[in-house]
Tab-separated table of C-alpha atoms in Angstrom:
chain	number	residue	atom	x	y	z
G	13	MET	CA	11.891	-23.265	35.453
G	14	THR	CA	12.353	-21.451	32.394
G	15	THR	CA	15.045	-22.505	29.757
G	16	ARG	CA	16.495	-20.344	27.271
G	17	ARG	CA	18.309	-21.360	24.006
G	18	THR	CA	21.725	-19.046	24.114
G	19	ARG	CA	24.242	-19.138	21.214
G	20	PRO	CA	27.533	-19.877	22.693
G	21	ALA	CA	29.775	-16.693	23.178
G	22	PRO	CA	32.462	-16.745	20.095
G	23	ARG	CA	36.068	-17.479	21.397
G	24	PRO	CA	38.537	-14.725	21.115
G	25	PRO	CA	41.623	-15.317	18.467
G	26	GLU	CA	43.965	-17.574	19.319
G	27	GLY	CA	46.603	-16.401	21.585
G	28	THR	CA	44.394	-13.941	23.943
G	29	PRO	CA	45.391	-14.271	26.873
G	30	PRO	CA	43.058	-15.574	29.540
G	31	ARG	CA	40.482	-12.667	31.091
G	32	SER	CA	42.708	-13.062	34.593
G	33	GLU	CA	45.857	-12.109	32.830
G	34	LEU	CA	44.031	-9.374	30.737
G	35	ALA	CA	42.714	-7.841	33.893
G	36	ARG	CA	46.231	-7.895	35.722
G	37	GLN	CA	47.481	-5.943	32.672
G	38	ALA	CA	44.772	-3.457	33.036
G	39	ARG	CA	45.472	-3.303	36.540
G	40	THR	CA	48.745	-2.335	36.020
G	41	ALA	CA	47.817	0.216	33.441
G	42	LEU	CA	46.033	2.064	35.797
G	43	ALA	CA	47.937	1.384	38.702
G	44	ASP	CA	48.693	5.276	39.438
G	45	ALA	CA	44.727	5.861	38.618
G	46	VAL	CA	43.820	3.263	41.552
G	47	ARG	CA	46.295	5.046	44.128
G	48	ILE	CA	45.207	8.388	43.469
G	49	ALA	CA	41.226	7.422	43.499
G	50	ARG	CA	41.592	5.674	46.757
G	51	TRP	CA	43.881	8.915	48.017
G	52	ALA	CA	40.784	10.912	46.749
G	53	ALA	CA	38.041	8.539	48.294
G	54	ASP	CA	39.984	8.407	51.730
G	55	GLY	CA	38.411	12.066	52.431
G	56	ALA	CA	40.615	14.570	50.250
G	57	ILE	CA	38.812	17.231	48.728
G	58	PRO	CA	39.668	17.257	44.955
G	59	GLY	CA	37.627	20.502	44.436
G	60	ALA	CA	36.274	20.946	40.585
G	61	PRO	CA	37.848	19.151	37.615
G	62	PRO	CA	40.623	19.317	36.850
G	63	LEU	CA	42.245	18.513	40.179
G	64	ALA	CA	42.635	21.929	42.537
G	65	ALA	CA	46.050	22.641	42.896
G	66	GLN	CA	46.274	22.528	46.959
G	67	ALA	CA	44.777	18.962	46.435
G	68	LEU	CA	47.231	18.340	43.566
G	69	GLN	CA	50.310	18.900	45.811
G	70	ARG	CA	49.265	16.830	48.657
G	71	ALA	CA	48.578	14.100	46.486
G	72	ALA	CA	52.104	14.453	45.018
G	73	THR	CA	53.232	14.433	48.355
G	74	ALA	CA	51.296	11.371	49.703
G	75	LEU	CA	51.970	9.372	47.186
G	76	GLU	CA	55.342	10.355	46.083
G	77	LEU	CA	54.444	11.195	42.452
G	78	SER	CA	54.979	14.313	40.301
G	79	PRO	CA	52.203	16.600	39.813
G	80	ALA	CA	51.827	15.415	36.133
G	81	GLN	CA	51.695	12.221	37.216
G	82	VAL	CA	49.115	13.130	39.810
G	83	ARG	CA	47.161	14.911	37.379
G	84	SER	CA	47.348	12.431	34.287
G	85	GLY	CA	46.098	9.665	37.343
G	86	TRP	CA	43.487	11.637	38.053
G	87	ASP	CA	42.033	12.066	34.696
G	88	ARG	CA	42.275	8.258	34.172
G	89	ALA	CA	40.411	7.636	37.395
G	90	ARG	CA	37.965	9.807	36.679
G	91	LEU	CA	37.034	8.551	32.925
G	92	ALA	CA	37.576	5.070	34.061
G	93	GLY	CA	34.738	5.176	36.542
G	94	LEU	CA	37.249	4.650	39.552
G	95	VAL	CA	36.329	7.705	41.233
G	96	GLU	CA	33.054	10.130	41.053
G	97	LEU	CA	32.576	13.653	42.012
G	98	HIS	CA	29.702	14.660	44.157
G	99	GLY	CA	29.713	18.536	44.645
G	100	ASP	CA	33.546	18.875	45.754
G	101	THR	CA	33.688	15.556	47.314
G	102	ALA	CA	35.213	12.392	45.704
G	103	ARG	CA	33.257	9.008	46.346
G	104	PRO	CA	34.854	5.940	45.289
G	105	GLY	CA	33.062	4.774	42.165
G	106	TRP	CA	31.626	0.841	42.031
G	107	ARG	CA	34.714	-0.320	40.196
G	108	LEU	CA	37.130	0.940	42.797
G	109	ARG	CA	35.030	-0.974	45.591
G	110	ALA	CA	35.473	-4.140	43.254
G	111	TRP	CA	38.742	-3.461	41.581
G	112	ASP	CA	40.296	-6.160	43.807
G	113	ARG	CA	38.230	-8.831	43.496
G	114	ASP	CA	36.171	-8.584	39.971
G	115	ASP	CA	38.179	-8.981	36.821
G	116	SER	CA	35.020	-7.862	34.882
G	117	ALA	CA	34.992	-4.875	36.378
G	118	VAL	CA	38.260	-3.960	35.775
G	119	LEU	CA	38.270	-5.042	32.129
G	120	ARG	CA	35.171	-2.622	31.778
G	121	GLY	CA	36.814	-0.069	33.325
G	122	TRP	CA	39.716	-0.110	30.984
G	123	VAL	CA	37.751	-0.355	28.365
G	124	ALA	CA	35.691	2.861	29.402
G	125	LEU	CA	39.465	4.372	29.393
G	126	PHE	CA	39.980	3.004	25.784
G	127	ASP	CA	36.903	4.711	24.377
G	128	ALA	CA	37.920	7.950	25.835
G	129	TRP	CA	41.219	7.737	24.333
G	130	SER	CA	40.781	11.478	22.656
G	131	LEU	CA	39.909	13.010	26.194
G	132	VAL	CA	42.776	10.927	27.576
G	133	HIS	CA	45.201	12.405	24.757
G	134	PRO	CA	43.439	15.804	23.547
G	135	ALA	CA	44.144	16.792	20.084
G	136	PRO	CA	46.742	19.463	19.433
G	137	ALA	CA	45.892	22.933	19.072
G	138	ASP	CA	46.338	23.542	15.587
G	139	LEU	CA	44.576	20.441	14.362
G	140	GLU	CA	41.055	21.670	12.830
G	141	SER	CA	38.484	20.201	15.160
G	142	THR	CA	36.480	19.019	12.026
G	143	ALA	CA	39.416	17.060	10.824
G	144	VAL	CA	40.149	15.624	14.395
G	145	ALA	CA	36.420	14.641	14.582
G	146	GLU	CA	36.653	12.620	11.176
G	147	ALA	CA	39.954	11.186	12.499
G	148	VAL	CA	38.355	10.034	15.596
G	149	GLU	CA	35.314	8.409	13.328
G	150	ALA	CA	37.958	6.668	11.257
G	151	VAL	CA	39.843	5.155	13.877
G	152	PRO	CA	37.634	2.213	14.481
G	153	GLN	CA	38.656	0.823	11.120
G	154	VAL	CA	42.366	1.422	11.927
G	155	LEU	CA	41.821	-0.445	14.880
G	156	SER	CA	40.090	-3.215	13.274
G	157	LEU	CA	43.003	-3.701	10.521
G	158	LEU	CA	45.427	-3.755	13.477
G	159	GLN	CA	43.204	-6.669	14.912
G	160	LEU	CA	42.858	-8.407	11.967
G	161	SER	CA	46.762	-8.488	11.075
G	162	ALA	CA	47.698	-10.025	14.305
G	163	GLY	CA	50.808	-7.892	14.429
G	164	PRO	CA	52.560	-4.773	13.422
G	165	VAL	CA	51.219	-2.973	10.321
G	166	THR	CA	53.265	0.089	8.844
G	167	VAL	CA	52.553	3.254	9.091
G	168	PRO	CA	51.769	4.214	5.495
G	169	ALA	CA	49.251	1.359	5.641
G	170	LEU	CA	47.518	2.756	8.402
G	171	LEU	CA	47.739	6.411	6.990
G	172	ASP	CA	46.253	5.091	3.549
G	173	LEU	CA	43.208	3.421	5.315
G	174	LEU	CA	42.697	6.448	7.619
G	175	GLY	CA	42.732	8.787	4.183
G	176	GLN	CA	40.234	6.043	2.681
G	177	ARG	CA	38.003	6.084	5.666
G	178	VAL	CA	37.602	9.610	5.884
G	179	THR	CA	37.081	10.289	2.153
G	180	GLU	CA	34.396	7.466	2.768
G	181	LEU	CA	32.726	9.481	5.579
G	182	ARG	CA	32.846	12.823	3.700
G	183	GLU	CA	30.817	10.774	0.774
G	184	GLU	CA	28.122	9.525	2.944
G	185	ARG	CA	27.333	12.520	4.667
G	186	CYS	CA	27.285	14.027	1.556
G	187	GLU	CA	25.719	17.353	2.712
G	188	VAL	CA	24.084	19.797	0.338
G	189	PRO	CA	22.978	23.362	1.728
G	190	TYR	CA	19.674	24.577	1.531
G	191	GLY	CA	18.857	28.138	0.402
G	192	PRO	CA	20.919	30.467	-1.429
G	193	LEU	CA	24.490	29.841	-1.389
G	194	PRO	CA	26.580	32.330	0.825
G	195	GLY	CA	29.184	34.480	-0.690
G	196	PRO	CA	32.883	33.027	-0.870
G	197	VAL	CA	34.437	31.522	2.106
G	198	GLU	CA	37.580	31.099	2.880
G	199	PRO	CA	38.436	27.396	3.129
G	200	ALA	CA	40.062	25.841	6.082
G	201	PRO	CA	43.655	24.472	5.212
G	202	PRO	CA	43.495	20.919	5.030
G	203	ALA	CA	44.644	18.966	7.956
G	204	ASP	CA	47.651	16.908	7.922
G	205	PRO	CA	46.901	13.391	7.765
G	206	ALA	CA	50.039	11.869	9.052
G	207	ALA	CA	50.090	14.530	12.147
G	208	LEU	CA	46.427	13.272	12.373
G	209	LEU	CA	47.320	9.703	12.776
G	210	ASP	CA	50.594	10.516	14.709
G	211	TRP	CA	48.103	11.876	17.116
G	212	ALA	CA	45.490	8.783	17.162
G	213	LEU	CA	48.042	6.337	17.502
G	214	GLU	CA	49.735	8.253	20.420
G	215	GLY	CA	46.169	8.786	22.281
G	216	LEU	CA	45.847	4.888	21.770
G	217	ALA	CA	49.480	4.315	23.069
G	218	ALA	CA	48.712	6.680	25.854
G	219	VAL	CA	45.737	4.465	27.031
G	220	GLY	CA	47.510	1.057	26.484
G	221	ALA	CA	46.030	-0.172	23.454
G	222	LEU	CA	48.668	-0.255	21.201
G	223	THR	CA	52.348	0.188	21.174
G	224	LEU	CA	54.352	2.017	18.629
G	225	ALA	CA	58.010	1.280	16.789
G	226	ALA	CA	59.675	3.428	14.499
G	227	ASP	CA	57.216	2.760	11.398
G	228	ASN	CA	54.883	0.721	12.624
G	229	ALA	CA	52.126	-0.019	15.497
G	230	THR	CA	51.104	-3.159	16.741
G	231	LEU	CA	47.907	-3.834	19.412
G	232	THR	CA	48.692	-4.930	22.808
G	233	PRO	CA	46.836	-8.218	24.241
G	234	LEU	CA	44.402	-5.838	26.073
G	235	GLY	CA	43.707	-3.642	22.735
G	236	ASN	CA	43.508	-6.357	20.583
G	237	TRP	CA	40.877	-8.050	23.093
G	238	ALA	CA	38.960	-4.881	23.269
G	239	VAL	CA	39.007	-4.508	19.979
G	240	TRP	CA	38.016	-8.021	19.020
G	241	VAL	CA	34.936	-7.771	22.204
G	242	LYS	CA	33.534	-4.371	20.300
G	243	LEU	CA	33.905	-6.319	16.855
G	244	GLU	CA	32.165	-9.520	17.875
G	245	GLN	CA	29.624	-7.257	20.054
G	246	ILE	CA	30.036	-9.438	22.983
G	247	CYS	CA	27.876	-8.459	26.029
G	248	VAL	CA	29.679	-9.929	29.212
G	249	ALA	CA	26.554	-10.464	31.548
G	250	ALA	CA	25.997	-12.212	34.673
G	251	GLN	CA	23.599	-15.380	34.517
G	252	SER	CA	21.121	-16.436	36.613
G	253	PRO	CA	23.034	-18.818	39.194
G	254	ALA	CA	21.034	-21.654	40.784
G	255	GLY	CA	20.018	-20.984	44.188
G	256	ASN	CA	19.437	-17.468	44.069
G	257	ILE	CA	17.345	-17.636	47.469
G	258	GLU	CA	20.452	-18.221	49.361
G	259	GLN	CA	22.482	-15.438	47.808
G	260	SER	CA	22.821	-11.716	49.453
G	261	ALA	CA	20.551	-9.113	47.794
G	262	ALA	CA	23.419	-7.868	45.053
G	263	ASP	CA	24.360	-11.256	43.935
G	264	MET	CA	20.639	-12.003	43.824
G	265	LEU	CA	19.933	-9.294	41.664
G	266	ARG	CA	22.905	-9.640	39.162
G	267	GLY	CA	21.602	-13.413	38.733
G	268	CYS	CA	18.249	-12.088	37.921
G	269	ALA	CA	19.653	-9.281	35.444
G	270	ARG	CA	19.531	-11.250	32.368
G	271	LEU	CA	15.868	-13.058	33.211
G	272	THR	CA	12.788	-11.415	31.471
G	273	PRO	CA	10.269	-9.688	34.077
G	274	GLY	CA	8.216	-12.912	34.618
G	275	PRO	CA	10.712	-15.080	35.915
G	276	ALA	CA	12.504	-12.463	37.518
G	277	ARG	CA	9.539	-11.803	39.498
G	278	ASP	CA	9.221	-15.211	40.431
G	279	GLU	CA	13.055	-15.098	41.425
G	280	TYR	CA	12.490	-11.791	43.756
G	281	ARG	CA	9.134	-13.451	45.349
G	282	ALA	CA	11.349	-16.685	46.386
G	283	TRP	CA	13.999	-14.631	47.672
G	284	LEU	CA	11.809	-12.388	49.815
G	285	ALA	CA	9.955	-15.616	51.197
G	286	ALA	CA	13.038	-16.932	52.525
G	287	ARG	CA	14.079	-13.621	54.859
G	288	PRO	CA	12.182	-11.139	57.216
G	289	VAL	CA	10.475	-8.485	55.222
G	290	GLY	CA	12.309	-5.455	57.139
G	291	SER	CA	15.694	-6.782	56.489
G	292	ALA	CA	14.987	-7.853	52.804
G	293	VAL	CA	13.726	-4.227	52.159
G	294	ALA	CA	16.905	-2.899	54.101
G	295	GLU	CA	18.925	-4.985	52.516
G	296	LEU	CA	17.590	-4.193	48.490
G	297	LEU	CA	17.855	-0.266	49.391
G	298	ASP	CA	21.440	-0.771	50.694
G	299	VAL	CA	22.049	-2.280	47.074
G	300	ALA	CA	20.518	0.458	45.658
G	301	ARG	CA	22.509	3.347	47.514
G	302	GLY	CA	25.584	1.595	45.822
G	303	GLU	CA	27.435	2.585	42.360
G	304	ASP	CA	25.966	-0.065	40.064
G	305	ALA	CA	23.224	1.547	38.312
G	306	LEU	CA	21.783	-1.588	37.036
G	307	LEU	CA	21.387	-3.141	40.637
G	308	ARG	CA	19.871	0.188	41.815
G	309	GLY	CA	16.967	-0.130	38.989
G	310	LEU	CA	16.627	-3.933	39.684
G	311	ALA	CA	16.575	-3.330	43.757
G	312	PHE	CA	13.384	-1.208	42.796
G	313	GLU	CA	11.992	-3.903	40.703
G	314	ALA	CA	12.018	-6.541	43.648
G	315	LEU	CA	10.822	-3.601	46.005
G	316	ARG	CA	7.759	-3.598	43.630
G	317	VAL	CA	7.023	-7.225	44.338
G	318	VAL	CA	7.525	-6.380	48.218
G	319	GLY	CA	4.545	-3.990	48.050
G	320	ALA	CA	2.631	-2.088	51.048
G	321	PRO	CA	4.980	-3.372	53.463
G	322	ALA	CA	8.063	-1.528	51.554
G	323	GLU	CA	6.231	1.761	51.269
G	324	PRO	CA	7.632	3.527	54.857
G	325	GLU	CA	11.014	2.980	54.048
G	326	VAL	CA	10.854	3.995	50.108
G	327	ARG	CA	9.070	7.172	51.193
G	328	ALA	CA	12.082	7.771	53.680
G	329	VAL	CA	14.745	7.562	51.047
G	330	LEU	CA	13.108	10.529	48.970
G	331	GLY	CA	15.882	12.778	50.216
G	332	ASP	CA	18.690	10.986	48.623
G	333	SER	CA	19.151	12.598	45.106
G	334	SER	CA	20.462	9.206	43.937
G	335	LEU	CA	17.266	6.718	44.604
G	336	ARG	CA	14.874	10.136	44.441
G	337	PRO	CA	13.521	9.439	40.840
G	338	TYR	CA	13.127	5.449	41.372
G	339	ALA	CA	11.407	6.101	44.898
G	340	LEU	CA	8.986	8.900	43.028
G	341	LEU	CA	8.029	6.388	40.254
G	342	TRP	CA	7.752	3.272	42.826
G	343	LEU	CA	5.485	5.212	44.841
G	344	ALA	CA	3.476	6.497	41.994
G	345	GLU	CA	2.431	2.878	40.747
G	346	TYR	CA	2.036	2.090	44.651
G	347	ASP	CA	-0.502	4.633	44.749
G	348	GLY	CA	-2.193	3.596	41.585
G	349	ALA	CA	-0.492	5.132	38.429
G	350	ASP	CA	-0.508	3.589	35.264
G	351	PRO	CA	3.287	2.477	34.975
G	352	GLU	CA	2.972	4.121	31.489
G	353	ASP	CA	2.060	7.664	33.118
G	354	ALA	CA	3.969	7.189	36.507
G	355	PRO	CA	7.268	9.407	35.029
G	356	ASP	CA	4.649	12.421	35.027
G	357	VAL	CA	5.566	12.613	38.566
G	358	LEU	CA	9.237	13.361	37.727
G	359	SER	CA	10.487	16.891	37.590
G	360	ARG	CA	12.451	17.564	34.291
G	361	GLU	CA	15.815	17.361	36.528
G	362	GLU	CA	14.876	14.134	38.005
G	363	ALA	CA	14.123	12.521	34.647
G	364	THR	CA	17.256	13.522	33.142
G	365	TRP	CA	19.123	12.324	36.332
G	366	LEU	CA	17.310	9.046	35.852
G	367	TRP	CA	18.314	8.922	32.167
G	368	VAL	CA	21.913	9.100	32.825
G	369	ASP	CA	21.543	6.759	35.488
G	370	THR	CA	19.929	4.175	33.341
G	371	ALA	CA	22.279	4.960	30.431
G	372	ALA	CA	25.038	3.980	32.763
G	373	ALA	CA	23.839	0.632	33.388
G	374	VAL	CA	23.358	0.049	29.798
G	375	ALA	CA	26.978	0.977	29.160
G	376	ASP	CA	28.338	-0.970	32.298
G	377	HIS	CA	26.193	-4.150	31.498
G	378	GLY	CA	24.167	-3.834	28.151
G	379	GLU	CA	25.069	-3.792	24.397
G	380	THR	CA	25.798	-1.026	21.929
G	381	GLY	CA	22.575	-1.050	20.148
G	382	LEU	CA	20.756	-0.438	23.677
G	383	LEU	CA	22.549	2.845	24.595
G	384	VAL	CA	21.858	4.404	21.088
G	385	ARG	CA	18.322	3.328	21.316
G	386	HIS	CA	18.221	4.820	25.255
G	387	LEU	CA	18.441	8.248	23.360
G	388	ASP	CA	14.556	7.896	22.396
G	389	SER	CA	13.437	7.897	25.870
G	390	ALA	CA	14.938	11.203	26.707
G	391	VAL	CA	12.164	13.590	27.677
G	392	GLN	CA	14.072	16.594	25.888
G	393	GLY	CA	13.105	15.623	22.420
G	394	THR	CA	16.145	16.691	20.833
G	395	VAL	CA	19.596	15.791	21.271
G	396	PRO	CA	20.990	19.210	21.743
G	397	ALA	CA	18.222	20.112	24.463
G	398	LEU	CA	19.226	16.580	25.883
G	399	LEU	CA	23.022	17.233	26.159
G	400	GLU	CA	22.742	21.023	27.804
G	401	GLU	CA	20.624	19.108	30.509
G	402	VAL	CA	22.456	16.397	31.000
G	403	ARG	CA	25.772	18.700	31.423
G	404	ALA	CA	23.436	20.240	34.023
G	405	VAL	CA	22.391	17.513	36.192
G	406	GLY	CA	25.717	16.519	37.906
G	407	HIS	CA	25.134	13.068	37.639
G	408	PRO	CA	28.571	11.489	38.337
G	409	ARG	CA	28.694	9.186	35.724
G	410	THR	CA	27.672	11.826	32.843
G	411	VAL	CA	31.321	11.589	31.005
G	412	GLN	CA	31.569	8.006	30.995
G	413	VAL	CA	27.676	7.854	29.485
G	414	LEU	CA	28.554	10.573	26.980
G	415	VAL	CA	32.026	8.667	26.043
G	416	ALA	CA	30.249	5.137	25.576
G	417	LEU	CA	27.343	7.045	23.505
G	418	ALA	CA	29.776	8.730	21.040
G	419	ALA	CA	31.537	5.570	20.559
G	420	ALA	CA	28.095	3.853	19.851
G	421	HIS	CA	26.184	5.906	17.705
G	422	PRO	CA	26.471	5.515	13.490
G	423	ASP	CA	25.409	9.030	13.163
G	424	PRO	CA	29.224	11.065	12.655
G	425	ALA	CA	27.702	14.420	13.405
G	426	LEU	CA	25.637	13.143	16.660
G	427	ALA	CA	28.511	11.416	17.949
G	428	LYS	CA	30.881	14.612	17.284
G	429	ALA	CA	28.544	16.614	19.441
G	430	VAL	CA	28.512	14.321	22.259
G	431	ARG	CA	31.730	13.796	22.580
G	432	ARG	CA	31.965	17.797	22.766
G	433	ALA	CA	29.748	17.642	25.548
G	434	ALA	CA	31.887	15.131	27.066
G	435	PHE	CA	35.157	16.616	26.669
G	436	GLN	CA	32.822	20.081	28.105
G	437	VAL	CA	31.914	17.935	31.389
G	438	HIS	CA	35.313	16.547	31.648
G	439	THR	CA	36.999	19.585	31.676
G	440	GLY	CA	34.212	21.788	33.505
G	441	GLY	CA	34.156	24.216	30.305
G	442	ALA	CA	31.012	25.856	29.134
């Protein structure tokens, strides 16, 4: 048995509703998105995003919603991870499966929508793209002021802060051109800061993060909690419960999620020893086929402990695109390859798919810094090449991963490029 010293989690600000109440509010905010996700996952064919016209009308009729409500709800369902597209077929995301019983899944889904506010409420066409990107970079500072104020903040105060933060961002970049200067260039007309602020506040209100009055804005309880979570860098993660040996494969893996490799392998061995190897392997592979990328990776870690008895079953899943990269790595190591060399068996497309899947696990269960550092593990070597191949690989969580990475990355230029890629994948653009 191992003992670990852990720092007690900071308490949320006084007056923050309990998680169950926050989850209830999130369920209410995403009610239409959940209805549409369940309708789509029940066998409807939505077609390529955005929702195809024929399916849009069918959904509006079946759910008694207007086409605009269906389109908005479908958009939110995809961004919140409630539904995933596999080709032209919609499948329920793991959050949708857990929606009625798992408050953490609900809150993570809403936070994913919160992070994607600029996709939910796109900027008006007359706002210059660079100014829009600067406003997005400055919004966390605006949210911090709203959270620390614990009440309404006037629009002039927010406008002043937005302007200060944009100025700071420009000074931090301090972009100096190399080589001879080009000829005179007509400068782009400056964007109206008030228009940028109005757009940002309307976008945050659209996802339920704040409420707007005539001359002020106030964070909702959900928005206040989400900003506090991000400020404190809290990672909600399952702890290893007592009695893993008696748990289902999924619960056992969740319990091992925060253990170091040695103690985790001990837990896997104890769990495997308590049941027939055939049924244990089948249960682990069933979990790996689920929507939670973290459990998929952990399931194959547990299968490494099984060893030879698992080899036929692992080889049999090579035809499953979601499991193939994991199975190839498992088989390479089983055949004696060094774990550091095992990734060489993956094609570039398979390695890219695995990178997105691992990023999805980090986004769902890990810390912000881990997602940023995950960039270094990509085989492409450059961010533009990575974004191009990530967009082409067709992983169902691509948009959520890119939005989370853009929200986490400290480099404004890189975050802007990642957000642009997320928007292009989300809208089906080139």
